[in-house]
mmCIF file of C-alpha atoms in Angstrom:
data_model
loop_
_atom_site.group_PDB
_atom_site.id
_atom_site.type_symbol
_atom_site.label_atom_id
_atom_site.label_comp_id
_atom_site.label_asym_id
_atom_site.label_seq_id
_atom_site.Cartn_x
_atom_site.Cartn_y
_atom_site.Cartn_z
ATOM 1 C CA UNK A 18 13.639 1.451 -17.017
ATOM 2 C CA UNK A 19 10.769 3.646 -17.854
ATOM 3 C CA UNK A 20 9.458 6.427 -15.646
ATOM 4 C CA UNK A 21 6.085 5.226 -16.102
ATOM 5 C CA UNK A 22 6.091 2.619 -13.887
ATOM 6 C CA UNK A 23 7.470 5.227 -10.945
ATOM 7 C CA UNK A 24 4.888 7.513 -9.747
ATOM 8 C CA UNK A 25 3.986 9.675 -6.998
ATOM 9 C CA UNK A 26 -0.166 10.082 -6.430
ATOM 10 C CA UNK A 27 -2.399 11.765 -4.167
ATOM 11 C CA UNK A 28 -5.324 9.568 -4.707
ATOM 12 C CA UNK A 29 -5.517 5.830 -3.112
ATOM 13 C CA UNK A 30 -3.274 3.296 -4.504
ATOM 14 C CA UNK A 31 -4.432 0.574 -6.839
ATOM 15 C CA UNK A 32 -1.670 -2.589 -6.204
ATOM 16 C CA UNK A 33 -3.478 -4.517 -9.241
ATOM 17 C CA UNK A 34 -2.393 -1.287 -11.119
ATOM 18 C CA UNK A 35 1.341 -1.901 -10.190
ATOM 19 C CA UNK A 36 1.697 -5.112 -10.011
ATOM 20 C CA UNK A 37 0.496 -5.544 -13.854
ATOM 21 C CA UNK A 38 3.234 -3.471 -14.485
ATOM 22 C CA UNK A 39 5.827 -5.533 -14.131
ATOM 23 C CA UNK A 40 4.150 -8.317 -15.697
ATOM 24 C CA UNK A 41 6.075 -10.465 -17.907
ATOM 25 C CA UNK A 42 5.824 -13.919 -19.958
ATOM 26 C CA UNK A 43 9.547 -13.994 -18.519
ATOM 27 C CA UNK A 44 8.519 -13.738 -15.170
ATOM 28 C CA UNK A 45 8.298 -16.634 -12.581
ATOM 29 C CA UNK A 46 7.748 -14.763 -9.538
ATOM 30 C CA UNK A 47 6.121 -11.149 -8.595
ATOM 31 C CA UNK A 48 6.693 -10.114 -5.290
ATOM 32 C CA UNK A 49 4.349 -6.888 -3.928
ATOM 33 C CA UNK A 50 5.174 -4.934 -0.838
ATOM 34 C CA UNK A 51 2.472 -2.719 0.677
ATOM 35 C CA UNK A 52 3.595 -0.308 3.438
ATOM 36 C CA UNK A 53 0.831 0.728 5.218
ATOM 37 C CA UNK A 54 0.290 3.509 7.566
ATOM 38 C CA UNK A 55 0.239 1.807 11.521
ATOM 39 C CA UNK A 56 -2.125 2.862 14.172
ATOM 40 C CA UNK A 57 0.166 2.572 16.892
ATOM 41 C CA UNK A 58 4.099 3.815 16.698
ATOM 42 C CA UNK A 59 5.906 3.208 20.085
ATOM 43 C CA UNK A 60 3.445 2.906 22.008
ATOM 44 C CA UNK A 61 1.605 6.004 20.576
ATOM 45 C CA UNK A 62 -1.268 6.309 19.100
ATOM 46 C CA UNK A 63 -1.450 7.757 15.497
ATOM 47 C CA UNK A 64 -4.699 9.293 13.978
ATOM 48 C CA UNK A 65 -3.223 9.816 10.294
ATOM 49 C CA UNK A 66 -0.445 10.832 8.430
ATOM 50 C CA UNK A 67 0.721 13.780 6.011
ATOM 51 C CA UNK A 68 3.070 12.940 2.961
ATOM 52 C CA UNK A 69 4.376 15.415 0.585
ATOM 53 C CA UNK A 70 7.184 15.154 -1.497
ATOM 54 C CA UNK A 71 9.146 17.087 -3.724
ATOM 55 C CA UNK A 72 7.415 15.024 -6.703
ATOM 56 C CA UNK A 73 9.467 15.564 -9.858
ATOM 57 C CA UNK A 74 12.568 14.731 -8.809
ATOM 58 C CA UNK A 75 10.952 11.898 -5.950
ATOM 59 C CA UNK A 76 10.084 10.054 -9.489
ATOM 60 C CA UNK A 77 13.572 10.012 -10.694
ATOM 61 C CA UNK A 78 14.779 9.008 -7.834
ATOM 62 C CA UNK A 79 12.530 5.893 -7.612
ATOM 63 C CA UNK A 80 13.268 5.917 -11.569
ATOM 64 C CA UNK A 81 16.881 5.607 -10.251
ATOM 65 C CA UNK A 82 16.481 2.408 -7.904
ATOM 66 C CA UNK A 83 14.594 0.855 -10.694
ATOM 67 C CA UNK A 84 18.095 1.244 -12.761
ATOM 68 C CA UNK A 85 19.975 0.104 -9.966
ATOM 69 C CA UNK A 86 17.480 -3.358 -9.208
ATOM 70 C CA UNK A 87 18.125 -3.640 -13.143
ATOM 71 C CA UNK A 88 22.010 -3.944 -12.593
ATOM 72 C CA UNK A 89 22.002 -5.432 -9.194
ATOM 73 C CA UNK A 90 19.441 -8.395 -10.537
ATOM 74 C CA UNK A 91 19.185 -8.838 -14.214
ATOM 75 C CA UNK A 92 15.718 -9.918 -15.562
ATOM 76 C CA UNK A 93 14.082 -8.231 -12.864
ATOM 77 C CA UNK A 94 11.539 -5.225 -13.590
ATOM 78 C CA UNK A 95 10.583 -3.108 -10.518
ATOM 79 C CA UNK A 96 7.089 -0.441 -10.351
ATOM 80 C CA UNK A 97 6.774 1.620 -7.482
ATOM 81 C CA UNK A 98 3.796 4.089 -6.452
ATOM 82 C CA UNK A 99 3.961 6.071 -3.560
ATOM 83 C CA UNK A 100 1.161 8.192 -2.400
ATOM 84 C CA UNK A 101 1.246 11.563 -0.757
ATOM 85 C CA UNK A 102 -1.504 13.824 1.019
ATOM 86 C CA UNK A 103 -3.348 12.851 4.160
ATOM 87 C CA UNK A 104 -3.616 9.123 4.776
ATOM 88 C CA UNK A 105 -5.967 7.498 7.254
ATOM 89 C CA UNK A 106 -4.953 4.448 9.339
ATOM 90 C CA UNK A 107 -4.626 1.201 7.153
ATOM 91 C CA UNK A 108 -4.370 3.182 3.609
ATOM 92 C CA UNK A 109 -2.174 2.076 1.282
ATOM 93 C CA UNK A 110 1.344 4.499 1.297
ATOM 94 C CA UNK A 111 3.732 2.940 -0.974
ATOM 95 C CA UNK A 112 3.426 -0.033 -3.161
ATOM 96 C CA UNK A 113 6.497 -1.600 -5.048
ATOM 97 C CA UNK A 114 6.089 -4.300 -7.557
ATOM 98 C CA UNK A 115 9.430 -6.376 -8.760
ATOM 99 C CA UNK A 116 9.422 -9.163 -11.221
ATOM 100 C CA UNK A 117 12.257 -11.505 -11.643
ATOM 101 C CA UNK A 118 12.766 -14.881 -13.356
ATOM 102 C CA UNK A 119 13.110 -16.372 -9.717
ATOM 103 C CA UNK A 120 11.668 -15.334 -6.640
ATOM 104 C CA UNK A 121 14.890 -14.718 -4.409
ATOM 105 C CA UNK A 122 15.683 -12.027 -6.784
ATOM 106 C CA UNK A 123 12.210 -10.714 -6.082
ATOM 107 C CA UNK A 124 12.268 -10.875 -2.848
ATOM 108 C CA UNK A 125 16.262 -9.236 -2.589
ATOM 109 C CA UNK A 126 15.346 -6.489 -5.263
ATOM 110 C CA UNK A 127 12.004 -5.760 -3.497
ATOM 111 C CA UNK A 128 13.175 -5.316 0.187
ATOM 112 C CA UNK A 129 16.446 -3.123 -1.545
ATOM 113 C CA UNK A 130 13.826 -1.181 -2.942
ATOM 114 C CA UNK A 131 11.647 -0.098 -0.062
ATOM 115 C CA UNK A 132 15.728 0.856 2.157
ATOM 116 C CA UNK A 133 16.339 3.183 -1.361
ATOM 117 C CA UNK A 134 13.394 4.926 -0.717
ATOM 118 C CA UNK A 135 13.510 5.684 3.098
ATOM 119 C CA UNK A 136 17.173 6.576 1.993
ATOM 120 C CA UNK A 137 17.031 8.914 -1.095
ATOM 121 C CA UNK A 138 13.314 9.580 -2.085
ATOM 122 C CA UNK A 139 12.466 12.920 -1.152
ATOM 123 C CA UNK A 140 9.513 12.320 0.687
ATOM 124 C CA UNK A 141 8.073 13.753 4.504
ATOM 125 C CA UNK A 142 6.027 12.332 6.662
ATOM 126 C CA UNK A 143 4.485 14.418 9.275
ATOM 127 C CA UNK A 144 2.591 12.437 11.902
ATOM 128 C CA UNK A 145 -0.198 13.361 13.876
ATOM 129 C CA UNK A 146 -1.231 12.282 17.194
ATOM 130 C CA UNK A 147 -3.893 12.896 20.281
ATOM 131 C CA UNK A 148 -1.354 15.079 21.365
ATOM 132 C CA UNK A 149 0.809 17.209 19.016
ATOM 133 C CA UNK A 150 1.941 16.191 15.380
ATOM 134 C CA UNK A 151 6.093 16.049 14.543
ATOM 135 C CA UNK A 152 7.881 15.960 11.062
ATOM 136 C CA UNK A 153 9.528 13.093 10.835
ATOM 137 C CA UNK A 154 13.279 13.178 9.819
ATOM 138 C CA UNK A 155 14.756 11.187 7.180
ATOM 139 C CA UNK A 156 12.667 8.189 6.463
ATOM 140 C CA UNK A 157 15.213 6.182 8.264
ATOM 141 C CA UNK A 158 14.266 7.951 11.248
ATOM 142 C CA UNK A 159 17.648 8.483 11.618
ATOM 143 C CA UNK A 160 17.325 12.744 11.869
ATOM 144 C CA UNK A 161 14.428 14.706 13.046
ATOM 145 C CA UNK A 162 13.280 18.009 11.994
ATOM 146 C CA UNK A 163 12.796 19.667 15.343
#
């Protein structure tokens, strides 16, 4: 898989961008998921969010779940662009492109793709409210930082 279609940017996300990518005459089905950041978490209100990451190795990582989409679901191809900075509510964090001969392989591959992240990518999110702002934890929001 090649690292250039794994990326980590601080500008906005283009999803044409990615999802051209992973185009392929082999291809019957592209599926795109587009995280976006949510105005309300809980009940709470969220005015934006912080990402950073540790960006070399965040790329092989994502290089990494491309390889293991590849093995998991031959014929597939997978892109993936996360962003990092400050993003406002409704901009684009993450988009992740998969192509696959048929679509339930798209569909598997893409939703494994998005749990590898939150799992290995080493990305933080720091979240800022009315009130106060928190790191978040793992992106499985299974561990906080404070």
């Amino acid at each position: 898989m090649k690292n250039e279609y794994f990326s980590i940017v601080n500008t906005p996300i283009v999803v044409e961008e990615v999802i051209q990518q992973v185009k392929s005459v082999n291809a019957g089905a592209i599926t795109v998921f587009i995280g976006t950041v949510r105005e309300l978490t809980n009940g709470k209100r969220t005015l934006y969010l912080e990402y950073q990451a540790y960006e070399s190795m965040a790329v092989k990582k994502l290089a990494e779940i491309g390889e293991e989409i590849g093995s998991r679901w031959p014929g597939t191809m997978a892109a993936i662009t996360h962003r990092i900075g400050r993003l406002d509510i409704s901009d684009i964090a993450v988009v992740i492109a998969v192509s696959s001969p048929h679509r339930k392989e798209a569909y598997e591959a893409n939703e494994y793709a998005i749990e590898r992240i939150k799992e290995m990518v080493p990305i933080w999110k720091k979240e800022y409210w009315e009130d106060g702002t928190k790191w978040i934890g793992d992106q499985l929001q299974k561990k906080s930082y404070e």
